[in-house]
CSV table of C-alpha atoms in Angstrom, one decimal:
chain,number,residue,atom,x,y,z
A,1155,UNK,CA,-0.2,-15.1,-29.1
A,1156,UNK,CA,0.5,-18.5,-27.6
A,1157,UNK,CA,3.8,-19.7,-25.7
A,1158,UNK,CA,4.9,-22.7,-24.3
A,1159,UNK,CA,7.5,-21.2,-21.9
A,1160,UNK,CA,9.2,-18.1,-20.8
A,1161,UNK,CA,13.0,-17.7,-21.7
A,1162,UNK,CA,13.7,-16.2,-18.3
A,1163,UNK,CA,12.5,-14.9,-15.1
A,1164,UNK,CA,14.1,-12.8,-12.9
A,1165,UNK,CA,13.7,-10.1,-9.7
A,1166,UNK,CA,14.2,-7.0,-9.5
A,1167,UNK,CA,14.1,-5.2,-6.0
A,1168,UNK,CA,12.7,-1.8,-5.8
A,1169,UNK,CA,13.2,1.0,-3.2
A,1170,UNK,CA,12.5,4.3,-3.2
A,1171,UNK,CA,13.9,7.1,-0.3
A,1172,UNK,CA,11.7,8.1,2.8
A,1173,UNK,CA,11.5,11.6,4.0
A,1174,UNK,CA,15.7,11.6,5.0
A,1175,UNK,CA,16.5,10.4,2.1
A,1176,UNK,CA,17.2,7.0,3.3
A,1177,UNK,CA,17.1,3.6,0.5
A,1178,UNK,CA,13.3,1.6,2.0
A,1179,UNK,CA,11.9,-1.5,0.9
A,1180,UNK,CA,8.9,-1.1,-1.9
A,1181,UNK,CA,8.5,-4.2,-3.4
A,1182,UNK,CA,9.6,-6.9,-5.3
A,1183,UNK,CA,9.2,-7.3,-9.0
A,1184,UNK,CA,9.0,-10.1,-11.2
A,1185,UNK,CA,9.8,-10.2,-14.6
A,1186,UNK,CA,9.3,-12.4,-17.2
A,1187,UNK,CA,10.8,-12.4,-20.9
A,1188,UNK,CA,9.7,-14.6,-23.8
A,1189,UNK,CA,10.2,-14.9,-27.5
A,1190,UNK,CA,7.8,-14.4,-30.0
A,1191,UNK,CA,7.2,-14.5,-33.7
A,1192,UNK,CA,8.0,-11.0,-35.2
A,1193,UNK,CA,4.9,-10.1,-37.0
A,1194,UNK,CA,7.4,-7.4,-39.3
A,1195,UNK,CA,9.5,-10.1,-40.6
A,1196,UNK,CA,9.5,-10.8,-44.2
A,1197,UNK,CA,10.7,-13.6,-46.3
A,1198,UNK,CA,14.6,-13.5,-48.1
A,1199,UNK,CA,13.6,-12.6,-51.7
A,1200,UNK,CA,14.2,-15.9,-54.3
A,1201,UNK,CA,16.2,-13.7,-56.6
A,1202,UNK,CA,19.2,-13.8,-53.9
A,1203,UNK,CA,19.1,-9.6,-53.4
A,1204,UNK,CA,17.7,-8.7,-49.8
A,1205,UNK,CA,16.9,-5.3,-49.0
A,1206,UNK,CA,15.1,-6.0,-45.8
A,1207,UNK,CA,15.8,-3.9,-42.7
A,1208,UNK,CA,17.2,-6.0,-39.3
A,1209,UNK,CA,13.7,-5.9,-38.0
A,1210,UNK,CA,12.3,-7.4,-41.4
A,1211,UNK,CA,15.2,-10.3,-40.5
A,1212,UNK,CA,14.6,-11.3,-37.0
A,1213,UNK,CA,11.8,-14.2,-37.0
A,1214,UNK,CA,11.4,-13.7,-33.1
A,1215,UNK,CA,12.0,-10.6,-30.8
A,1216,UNK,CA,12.1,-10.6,-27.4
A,1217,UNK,CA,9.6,-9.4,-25.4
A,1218,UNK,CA,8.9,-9.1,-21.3
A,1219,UNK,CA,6.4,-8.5,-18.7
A,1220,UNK,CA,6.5,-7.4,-15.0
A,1221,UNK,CA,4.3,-7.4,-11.3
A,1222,UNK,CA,5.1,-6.5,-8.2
A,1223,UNK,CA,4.4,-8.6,-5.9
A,1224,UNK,CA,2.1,-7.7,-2.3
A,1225,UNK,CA,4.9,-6.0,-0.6
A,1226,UNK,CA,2.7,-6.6,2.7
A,1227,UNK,CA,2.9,-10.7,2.0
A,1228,UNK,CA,6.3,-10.8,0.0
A,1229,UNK,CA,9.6,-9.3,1.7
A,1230,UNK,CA,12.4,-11.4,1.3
A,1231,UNK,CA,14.2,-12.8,-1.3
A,1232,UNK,CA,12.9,-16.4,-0.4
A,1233,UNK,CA,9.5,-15.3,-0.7
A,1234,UNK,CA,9.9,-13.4,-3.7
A,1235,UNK,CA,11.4,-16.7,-5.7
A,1236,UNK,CA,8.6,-18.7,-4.5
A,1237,UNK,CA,6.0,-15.7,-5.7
A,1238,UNK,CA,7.6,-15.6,-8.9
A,1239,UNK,CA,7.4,-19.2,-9.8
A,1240,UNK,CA,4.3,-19.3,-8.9
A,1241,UNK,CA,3.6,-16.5,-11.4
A,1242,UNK,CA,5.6,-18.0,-14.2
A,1243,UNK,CA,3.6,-21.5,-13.9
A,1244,UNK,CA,0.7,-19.4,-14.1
A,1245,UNK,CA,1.4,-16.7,-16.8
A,1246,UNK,CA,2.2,-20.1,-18.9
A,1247,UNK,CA,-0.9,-21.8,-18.5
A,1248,UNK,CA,-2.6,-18.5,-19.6
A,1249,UNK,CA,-0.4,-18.5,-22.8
A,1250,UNK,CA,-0.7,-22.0,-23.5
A,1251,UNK,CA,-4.2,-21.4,-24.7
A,1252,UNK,CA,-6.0,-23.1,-27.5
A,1253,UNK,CA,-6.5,-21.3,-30.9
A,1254,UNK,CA,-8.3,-18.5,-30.9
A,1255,UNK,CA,-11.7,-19.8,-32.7
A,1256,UNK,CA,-12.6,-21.9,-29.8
A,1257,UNK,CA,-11.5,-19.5,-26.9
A,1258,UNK,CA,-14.3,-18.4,-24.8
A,1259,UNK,CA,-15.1,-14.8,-24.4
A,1260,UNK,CA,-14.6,-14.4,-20.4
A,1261,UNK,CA,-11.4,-16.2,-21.5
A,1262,UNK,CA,-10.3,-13.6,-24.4
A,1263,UNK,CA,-11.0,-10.9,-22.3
A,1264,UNK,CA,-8.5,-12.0,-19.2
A,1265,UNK,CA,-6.0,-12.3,-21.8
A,1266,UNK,CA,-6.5,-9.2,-23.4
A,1267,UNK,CA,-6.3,-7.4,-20.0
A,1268,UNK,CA,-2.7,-9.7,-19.6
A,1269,UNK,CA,-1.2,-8.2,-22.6
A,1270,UNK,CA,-2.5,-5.0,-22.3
A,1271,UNK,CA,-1.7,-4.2,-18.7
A,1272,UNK,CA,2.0,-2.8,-19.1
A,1273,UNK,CA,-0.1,-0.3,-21.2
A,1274,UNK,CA,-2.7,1.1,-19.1
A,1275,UNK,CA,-3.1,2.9,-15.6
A,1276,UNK,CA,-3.0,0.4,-12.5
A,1277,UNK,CA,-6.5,2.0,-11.4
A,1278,UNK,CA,-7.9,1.6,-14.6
A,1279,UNK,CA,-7.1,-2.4,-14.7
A,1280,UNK,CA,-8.7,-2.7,-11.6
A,1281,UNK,CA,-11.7,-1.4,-13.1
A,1282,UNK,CA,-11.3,-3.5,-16.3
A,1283,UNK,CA,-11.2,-6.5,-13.9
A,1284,UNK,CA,-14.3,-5.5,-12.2
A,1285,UNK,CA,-16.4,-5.5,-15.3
A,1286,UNK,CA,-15.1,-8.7,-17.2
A,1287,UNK,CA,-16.6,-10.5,-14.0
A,1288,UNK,CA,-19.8,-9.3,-15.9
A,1289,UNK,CA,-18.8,-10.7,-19.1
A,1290,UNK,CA,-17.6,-13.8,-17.3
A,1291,UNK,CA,-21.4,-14.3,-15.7
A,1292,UNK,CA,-22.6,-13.9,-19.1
A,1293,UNK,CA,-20.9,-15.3,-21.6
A,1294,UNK,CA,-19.1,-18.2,-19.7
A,1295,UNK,CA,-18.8,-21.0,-22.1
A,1296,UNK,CA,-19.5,-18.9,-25.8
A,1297,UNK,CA,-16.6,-19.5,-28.0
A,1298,UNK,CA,-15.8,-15.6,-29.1
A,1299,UNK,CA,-16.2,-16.5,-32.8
A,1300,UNK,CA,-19.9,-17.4,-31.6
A,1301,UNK,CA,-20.7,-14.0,-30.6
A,1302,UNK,CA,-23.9,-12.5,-32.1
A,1303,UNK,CA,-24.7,-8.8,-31.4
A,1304,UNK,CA,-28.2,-10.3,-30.5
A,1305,UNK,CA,-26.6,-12.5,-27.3
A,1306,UNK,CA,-24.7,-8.9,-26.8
A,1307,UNK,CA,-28.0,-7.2,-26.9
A,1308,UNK,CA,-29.8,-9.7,-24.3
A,1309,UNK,CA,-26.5,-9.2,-22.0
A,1310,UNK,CA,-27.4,-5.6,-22.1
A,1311,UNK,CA,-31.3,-5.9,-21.1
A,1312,UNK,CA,-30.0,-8.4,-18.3
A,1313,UNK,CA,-27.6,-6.2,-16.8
A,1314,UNK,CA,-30.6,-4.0,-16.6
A,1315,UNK,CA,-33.1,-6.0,-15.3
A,1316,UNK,CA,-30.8,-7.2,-12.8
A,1317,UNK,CA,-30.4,-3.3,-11.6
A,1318,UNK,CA,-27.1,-2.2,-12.2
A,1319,UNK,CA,-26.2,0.7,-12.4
A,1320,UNK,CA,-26.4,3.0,-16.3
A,1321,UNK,CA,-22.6,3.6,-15.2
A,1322,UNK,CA,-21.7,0.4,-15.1
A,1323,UNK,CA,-23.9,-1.4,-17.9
A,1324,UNK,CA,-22.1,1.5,-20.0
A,1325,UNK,CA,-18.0,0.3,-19.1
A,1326,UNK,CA,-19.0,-3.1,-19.2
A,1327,UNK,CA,-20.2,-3.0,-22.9
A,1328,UNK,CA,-17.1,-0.3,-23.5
A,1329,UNK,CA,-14.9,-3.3,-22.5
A,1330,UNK,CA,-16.7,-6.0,-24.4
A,1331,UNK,CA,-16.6,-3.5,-27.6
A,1332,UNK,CA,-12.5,-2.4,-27.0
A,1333,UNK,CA,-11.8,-6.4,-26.4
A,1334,UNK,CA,-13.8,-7.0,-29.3
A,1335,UNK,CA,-11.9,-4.5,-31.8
A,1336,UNK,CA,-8.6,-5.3,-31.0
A,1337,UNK,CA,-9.9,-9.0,-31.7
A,1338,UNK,CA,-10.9,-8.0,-35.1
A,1339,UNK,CA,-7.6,-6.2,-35.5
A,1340,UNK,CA,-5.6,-9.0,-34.6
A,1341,UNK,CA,-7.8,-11.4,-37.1
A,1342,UNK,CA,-9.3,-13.3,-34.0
A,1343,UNK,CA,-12.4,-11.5,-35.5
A,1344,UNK,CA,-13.8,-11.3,-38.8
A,1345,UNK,CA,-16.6,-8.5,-37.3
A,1346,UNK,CA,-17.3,-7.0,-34.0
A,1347,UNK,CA,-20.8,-8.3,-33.0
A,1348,UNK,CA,-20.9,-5.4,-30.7
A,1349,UNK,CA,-21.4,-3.5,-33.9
A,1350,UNK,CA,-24.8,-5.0,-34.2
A,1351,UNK,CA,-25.9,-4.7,-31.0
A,1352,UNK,CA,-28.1,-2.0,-28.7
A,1353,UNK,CA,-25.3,-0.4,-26.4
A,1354,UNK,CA,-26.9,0.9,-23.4
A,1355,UNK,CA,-27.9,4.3,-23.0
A,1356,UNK,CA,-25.1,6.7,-21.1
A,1357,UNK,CA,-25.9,7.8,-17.6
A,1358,UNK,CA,-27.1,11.6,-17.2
A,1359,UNK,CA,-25.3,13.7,-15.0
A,1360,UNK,CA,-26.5,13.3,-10.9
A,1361,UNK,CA,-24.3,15.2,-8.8
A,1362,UNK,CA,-25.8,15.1,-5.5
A,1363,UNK,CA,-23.8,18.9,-3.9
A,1364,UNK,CA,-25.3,19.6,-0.5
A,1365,UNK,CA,-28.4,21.1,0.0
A,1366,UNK,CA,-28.2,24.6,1.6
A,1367,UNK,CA,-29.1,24.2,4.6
A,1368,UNK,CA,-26.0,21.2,4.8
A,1369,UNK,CA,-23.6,24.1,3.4
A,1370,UNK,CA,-24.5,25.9,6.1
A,1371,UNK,CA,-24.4,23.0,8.6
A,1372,UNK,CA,-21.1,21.7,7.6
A,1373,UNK,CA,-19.5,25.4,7.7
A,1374,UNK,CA,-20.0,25.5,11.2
A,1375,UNK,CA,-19.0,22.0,11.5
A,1376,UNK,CA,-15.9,23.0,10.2
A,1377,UNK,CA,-15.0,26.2,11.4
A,1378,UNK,CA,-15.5,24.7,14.6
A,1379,UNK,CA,-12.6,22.2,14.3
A,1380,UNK,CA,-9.1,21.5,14.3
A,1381,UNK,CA,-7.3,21.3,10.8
A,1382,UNK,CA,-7.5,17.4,11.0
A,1383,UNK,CA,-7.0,16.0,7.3
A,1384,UNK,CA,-10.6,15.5,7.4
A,1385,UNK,CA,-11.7,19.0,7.7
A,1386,UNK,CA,-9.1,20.3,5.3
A,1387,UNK,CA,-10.1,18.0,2.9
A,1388,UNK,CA,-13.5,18.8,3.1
A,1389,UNK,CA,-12.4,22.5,2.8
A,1390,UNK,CA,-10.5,21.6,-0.3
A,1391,UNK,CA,-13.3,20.0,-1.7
A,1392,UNK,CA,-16.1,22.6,-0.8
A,1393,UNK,CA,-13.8,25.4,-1.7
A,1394,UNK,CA,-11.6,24.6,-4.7
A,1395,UNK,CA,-13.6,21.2,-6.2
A,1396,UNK,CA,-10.6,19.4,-6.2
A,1397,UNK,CA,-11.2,15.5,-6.3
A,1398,UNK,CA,-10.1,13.4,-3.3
A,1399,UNK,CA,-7.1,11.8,-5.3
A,1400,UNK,CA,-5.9,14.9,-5.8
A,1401,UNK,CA,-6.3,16.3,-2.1
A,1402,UNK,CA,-4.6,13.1,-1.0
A,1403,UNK,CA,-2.1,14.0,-3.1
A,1404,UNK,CA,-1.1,17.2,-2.5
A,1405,UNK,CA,2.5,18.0,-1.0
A,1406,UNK,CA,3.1,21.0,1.0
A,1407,UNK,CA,5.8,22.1,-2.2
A,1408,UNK,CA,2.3,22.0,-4.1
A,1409,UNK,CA,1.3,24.9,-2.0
A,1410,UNK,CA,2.2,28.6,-3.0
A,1411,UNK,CA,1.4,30.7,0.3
A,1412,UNK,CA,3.5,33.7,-1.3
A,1413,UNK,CA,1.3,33.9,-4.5
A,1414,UNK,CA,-1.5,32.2,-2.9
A,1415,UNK,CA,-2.0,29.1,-5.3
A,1416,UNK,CA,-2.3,25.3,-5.3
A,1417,UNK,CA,-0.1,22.8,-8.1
A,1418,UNK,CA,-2.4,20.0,-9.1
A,1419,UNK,CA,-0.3,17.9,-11.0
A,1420,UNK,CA,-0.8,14.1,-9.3
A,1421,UNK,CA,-3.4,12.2,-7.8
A,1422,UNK,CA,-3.4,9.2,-5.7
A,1423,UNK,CA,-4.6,5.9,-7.8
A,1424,UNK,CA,-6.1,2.7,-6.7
A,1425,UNK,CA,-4.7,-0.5,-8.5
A,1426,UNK,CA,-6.3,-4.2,-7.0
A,1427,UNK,CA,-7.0,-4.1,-3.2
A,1428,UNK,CA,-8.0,-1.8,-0.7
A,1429,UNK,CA,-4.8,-1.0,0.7
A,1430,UNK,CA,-3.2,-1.2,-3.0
A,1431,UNK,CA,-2.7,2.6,-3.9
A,1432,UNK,CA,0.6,4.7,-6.0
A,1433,UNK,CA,1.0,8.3,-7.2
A,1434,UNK,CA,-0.1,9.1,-10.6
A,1435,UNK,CA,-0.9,12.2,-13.2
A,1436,UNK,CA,-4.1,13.6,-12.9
A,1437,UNK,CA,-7.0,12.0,-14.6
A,1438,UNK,CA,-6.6,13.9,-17.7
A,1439,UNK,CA,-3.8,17.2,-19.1
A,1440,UNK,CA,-6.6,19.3,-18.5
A,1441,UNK,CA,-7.0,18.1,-15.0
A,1442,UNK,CA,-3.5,19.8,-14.2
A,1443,UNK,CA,-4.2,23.4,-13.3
A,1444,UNK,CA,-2.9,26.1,-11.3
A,1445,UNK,CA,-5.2,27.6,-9.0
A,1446,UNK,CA,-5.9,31.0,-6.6
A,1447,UNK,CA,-6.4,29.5,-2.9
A,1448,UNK,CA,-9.6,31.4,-1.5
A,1449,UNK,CA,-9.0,33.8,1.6
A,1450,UNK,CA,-10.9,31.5,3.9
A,1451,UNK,CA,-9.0,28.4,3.0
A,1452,UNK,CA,-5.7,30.1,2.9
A,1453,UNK,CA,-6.0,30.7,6.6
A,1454,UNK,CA,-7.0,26.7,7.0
A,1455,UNK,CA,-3.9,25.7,5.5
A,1456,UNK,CA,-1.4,27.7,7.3
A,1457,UNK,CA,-2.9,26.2,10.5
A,1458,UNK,CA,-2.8,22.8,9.1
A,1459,UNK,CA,0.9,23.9,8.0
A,1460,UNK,CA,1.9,25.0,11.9
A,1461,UNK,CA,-0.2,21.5,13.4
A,1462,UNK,CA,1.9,19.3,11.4
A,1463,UNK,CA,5.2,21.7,12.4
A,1464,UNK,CA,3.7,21.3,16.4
A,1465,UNK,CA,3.9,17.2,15.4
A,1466,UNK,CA,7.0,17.0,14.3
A,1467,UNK,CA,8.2,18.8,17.3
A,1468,UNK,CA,6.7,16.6,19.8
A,1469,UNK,CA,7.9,13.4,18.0
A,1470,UNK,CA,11.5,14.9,18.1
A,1471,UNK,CA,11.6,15.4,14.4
A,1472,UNK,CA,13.2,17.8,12.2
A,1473,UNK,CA,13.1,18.1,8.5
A,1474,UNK,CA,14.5,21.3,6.6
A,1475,UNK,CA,12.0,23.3,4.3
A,1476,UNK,CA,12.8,20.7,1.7
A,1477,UNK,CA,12.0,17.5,3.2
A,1478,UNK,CA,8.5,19.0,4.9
A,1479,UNK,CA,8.0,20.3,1.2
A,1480,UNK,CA,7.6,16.9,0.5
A,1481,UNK,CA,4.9,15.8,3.2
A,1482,UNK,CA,1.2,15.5,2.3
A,1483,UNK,CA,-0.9,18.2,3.1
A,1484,UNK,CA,-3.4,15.7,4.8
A,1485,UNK,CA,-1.0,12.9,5.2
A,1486,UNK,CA,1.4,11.9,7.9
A,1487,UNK,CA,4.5,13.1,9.8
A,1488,UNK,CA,6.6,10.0,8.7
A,1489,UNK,CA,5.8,10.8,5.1
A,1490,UNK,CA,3.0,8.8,4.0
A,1491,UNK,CA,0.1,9.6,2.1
A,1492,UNK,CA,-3.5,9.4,3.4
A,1493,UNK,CA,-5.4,6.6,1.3
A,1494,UNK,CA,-8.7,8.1,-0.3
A,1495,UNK,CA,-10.7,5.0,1.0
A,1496,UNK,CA,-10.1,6.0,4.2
A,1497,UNK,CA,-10.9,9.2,3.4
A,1498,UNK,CA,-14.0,8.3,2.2
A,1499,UNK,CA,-15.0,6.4,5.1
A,1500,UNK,CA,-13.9,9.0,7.3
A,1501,UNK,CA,-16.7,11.6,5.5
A,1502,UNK,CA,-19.3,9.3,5.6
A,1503,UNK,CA,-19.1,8.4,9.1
A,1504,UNK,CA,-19.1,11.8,9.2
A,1505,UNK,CA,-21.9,12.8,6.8
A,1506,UNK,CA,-23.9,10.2,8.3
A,1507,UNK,CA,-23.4,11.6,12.1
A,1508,UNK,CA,-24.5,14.9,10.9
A,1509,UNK,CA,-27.1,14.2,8.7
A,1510,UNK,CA,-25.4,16.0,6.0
A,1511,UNK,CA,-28.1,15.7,3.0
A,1512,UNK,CA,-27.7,16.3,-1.0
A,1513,UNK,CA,-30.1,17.7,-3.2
A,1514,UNK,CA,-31.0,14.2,-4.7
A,1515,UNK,CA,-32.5,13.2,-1.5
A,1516,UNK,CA,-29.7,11.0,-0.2
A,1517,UNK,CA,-26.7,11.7,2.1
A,1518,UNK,CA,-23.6,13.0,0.5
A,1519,UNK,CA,-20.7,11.4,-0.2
A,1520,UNK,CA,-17.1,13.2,-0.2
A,1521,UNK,CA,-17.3,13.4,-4.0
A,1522,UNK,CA,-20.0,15.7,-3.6
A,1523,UNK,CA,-18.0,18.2,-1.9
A,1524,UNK,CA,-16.2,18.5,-5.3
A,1525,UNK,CA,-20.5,19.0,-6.8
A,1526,UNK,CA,-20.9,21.5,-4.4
A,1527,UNK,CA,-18.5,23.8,-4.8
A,1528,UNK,CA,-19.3,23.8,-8.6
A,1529,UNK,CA,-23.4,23.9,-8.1
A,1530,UNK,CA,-22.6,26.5,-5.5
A,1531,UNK,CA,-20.4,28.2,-8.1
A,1532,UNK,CA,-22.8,28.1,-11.5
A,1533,UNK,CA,-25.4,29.6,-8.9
A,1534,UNK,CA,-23.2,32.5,-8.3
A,1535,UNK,CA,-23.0,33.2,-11.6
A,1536,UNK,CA,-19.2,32.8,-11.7
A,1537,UNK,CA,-17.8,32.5,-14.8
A,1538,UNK,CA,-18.4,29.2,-16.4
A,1539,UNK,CA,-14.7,28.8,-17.9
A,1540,UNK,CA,-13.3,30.0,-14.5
A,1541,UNK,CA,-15.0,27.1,-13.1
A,1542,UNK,CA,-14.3,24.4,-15.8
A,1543,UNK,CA,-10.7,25.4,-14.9
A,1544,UNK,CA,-11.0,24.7,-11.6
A,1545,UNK,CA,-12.8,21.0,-11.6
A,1546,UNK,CA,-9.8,20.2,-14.6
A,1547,UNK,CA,-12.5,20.1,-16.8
A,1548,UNK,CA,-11.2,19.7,-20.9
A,1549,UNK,CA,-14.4,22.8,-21.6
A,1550,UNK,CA,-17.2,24.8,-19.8
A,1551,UNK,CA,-19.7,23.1,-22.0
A,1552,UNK,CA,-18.9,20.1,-19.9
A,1553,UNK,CA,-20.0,22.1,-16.5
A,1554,UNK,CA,-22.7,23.3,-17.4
A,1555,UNK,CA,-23.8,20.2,-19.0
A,1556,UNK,CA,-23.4,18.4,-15.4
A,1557,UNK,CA,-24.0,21.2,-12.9
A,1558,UNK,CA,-26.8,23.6,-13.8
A,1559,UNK,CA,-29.2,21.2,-13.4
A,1560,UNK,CA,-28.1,20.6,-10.1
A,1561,UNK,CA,-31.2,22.5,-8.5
A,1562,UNK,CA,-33.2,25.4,-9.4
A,1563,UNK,CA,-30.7,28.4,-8.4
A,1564,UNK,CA,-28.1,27.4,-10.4
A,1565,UNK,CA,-30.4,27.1,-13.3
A,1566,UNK,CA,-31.8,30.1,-13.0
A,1567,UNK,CA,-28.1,31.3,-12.6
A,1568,UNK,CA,-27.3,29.5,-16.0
A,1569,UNK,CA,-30.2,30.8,-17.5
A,1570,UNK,CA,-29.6,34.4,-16.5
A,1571,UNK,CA,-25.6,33.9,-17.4
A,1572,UNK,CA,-27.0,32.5,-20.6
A,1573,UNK,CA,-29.5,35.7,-20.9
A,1574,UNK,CA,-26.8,38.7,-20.4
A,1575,UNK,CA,-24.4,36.6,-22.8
A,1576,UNK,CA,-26.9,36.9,-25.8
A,1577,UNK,CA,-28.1,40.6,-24.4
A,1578,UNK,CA,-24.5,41.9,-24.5
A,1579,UNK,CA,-24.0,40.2,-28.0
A,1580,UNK,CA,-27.1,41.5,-29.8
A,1581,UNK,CA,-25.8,44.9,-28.4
């Protein structure tokens, strides 16, 4: 919906409370609010009686959007105004777009992902942005009432040709499609085209878990080192198949050492920029679980609990059982959280000095720990739901959809699991 100007913009200043409970800096935030016509307003009836609700009577409400600005690049207040007009002039020229039948597609899309970014996930609008750059080398120039699902069709074969990845030729034509129905909602549209066009196929399943004889190469590895955040989170993944969002995550309060079990309830998510991260839910309800820490890894926790306690010590720190509650299990003594990019890098520096290997052939990244542990798992013939629960998947149908084809023990497992299941029903 088009606008000329913003109303008002103001700043907000947010802070949050390190590990004393002292006020810090976050960020600055910017906010913008701007009238716009009410699409529930209706007309006063000729006859002189009005029965319309206050919403029905307002022909504009008032609406607002925020960002925070780099808090790395934009500290004081001076810095913050400048950022913030800068961001008004250019929020502006955004809405002060021509009408929709001569809008371009690359051009619909950036302002779909504009008004629907107080809706969505920060990590997931990073993504979003990452594929329209797709559309944009595509479609640069096509007015979006243009659109055929033939010129949607030849995107798709060119994205293959041009060897990108199943994954991504999939979200990119998931984006195109979601822009392209809410266009149709809004009356931009009179059809999707994407409707008429070939989607691309979805990926199959290719976890990559460690190959035995890296199992048994990286157990020693480990066993043989000090619980850095490195090896416990590569005992976190091997062991429990939790994600490294959620390892990153993961405060000591999280951990149970009384009953033995693990809270995963947060992960850490990844909005625009390397260094960009914030806590979040997990990626989906199911993906919150409760779960039985195995003997060996208990052990590796409580000396990853008594290293940090040896840290604090030596930097002259003390916290009571509440405020170490709060640390990250593979974070910092000052109370940050460790970033899951560096994490990443971390393993495969790691993988790569050790030659640690997957069953597809190539070396494994940390992810895999989280395929191991389930491959590992089917193999044993552990029970299928017990495992679902573990990964946060939503049903077992899901695991054994991507994990017993992970090589040929744990389909034989499956099979075998599959075998006794029928067996003991028949009898």
């Amino acid at each position: 919906m088009a606008r000329e100007k913003y109303s008002s913009a103001f700043l907000r200043k947010l802070e949050g409370k390190d590990s004393r409970g002292r006020k810090v800096f976050k960020a600055w935030q910017g906010v913008l609010k701007y009238k716009e016509p009410n699409p529930d307003f209706v007309e006063p009836p000729e006859d002189g009686s009005d029965e319309r609700t206050a919403k029905q009577k307002r022909r504009e409400i008032w609406r607002q959007m925020t960002t925070c600005f780099d808090s790395d690049k934009v500290r004081t207040k001076s810095q913050a105004t400048k950022a913030l007009e800068a961001w008004r002039v250019e929020m502006e020229a955004k809405a002060a777009k021509p009408e929709t039948a001569s809008v371009s597609v690359p051009d619909y899309v950036d302002t779909f992902l504009i008004e629907w970014e107080r809706n969505i996930e920060a990590s997931t609008l990073k993504g979003y942005k990452n594929l329209a750059k797709h559309i944009r080398a595509e479609f640069e120039g096509v007015a979006l009432c243009d659109l055929t699902g033939k010129q949607v069709t030849a995107w798709v074969n060119k994205m293959h040709r041009k060897g990108l990845s199943q994954a991504t030729q999939v979200k990119a034509f998931r984006l195109l499609n979601l822009v392209c129905k809410q266009a149709v909602k809004s009356d931009d549209l009179d059809a999707n085209p994407c409707d008429k066009a070939d989607a691309p196929k979805s990926p199959k399943p290719d976890p990559n878990p460690l190959t035995e004889k890296s199992r048994a190469k990286l157990i020693e590895l480990l066993e043989g080192m000090e619980p850095t955040p490195l090896a416990v989170a590569a005992y976190l993944g091997i062991y429990m198949g939790l994600r490294e969002a959620e390892i990153c995550a993961l405060q000591w309060r999280d951990v149970d050492f009384t009953r033995e079990l693990v809270a995963v309830h947060k992960a850490i998510g990844r909005a625009e920029g390397e260094k960009s991260t914030y806590i979040k839910g997990t990626k989906t309800d199911g993906s919150t679980r409760l779960l039985p820490i195995p003997a060996p890894l208990l052990d590796v926790l409580k000396a990853r609990e008594s290293k940090m306690t040896d840290e604090l010590a030596q930097a002259e720190m003390s916290l009571d059982s509440e405020e170490f509650g709060n640390l990250y299990v593979i974070g910092y003594i000052d109370g940050r959280y460790k970033n899951p990019n560096v994490l990443g890098k971390e393993w495969r520096g790691f993988a790569e000095a050790f030659d640690l290997m997957g069953t597809r052939g190539r070396l494994c990244t940390f992810h895999d720990t989280r395929h191991t542990f389930a491959t590992v798992a089917v193999a044993a013939k552990i029970d299928v739901k017990s495992v679902a629960s573990y990964l946060g998947h939503s049903n077992a149908a899901m695991t054994l959809n991507i994990y017993a084809d992970a090589d040929e023990n744990a389909k034989r497992a499956a099979a075998d699991v599959m075998g006794e299941a029928f067996g003991q029903a028949q009898g």
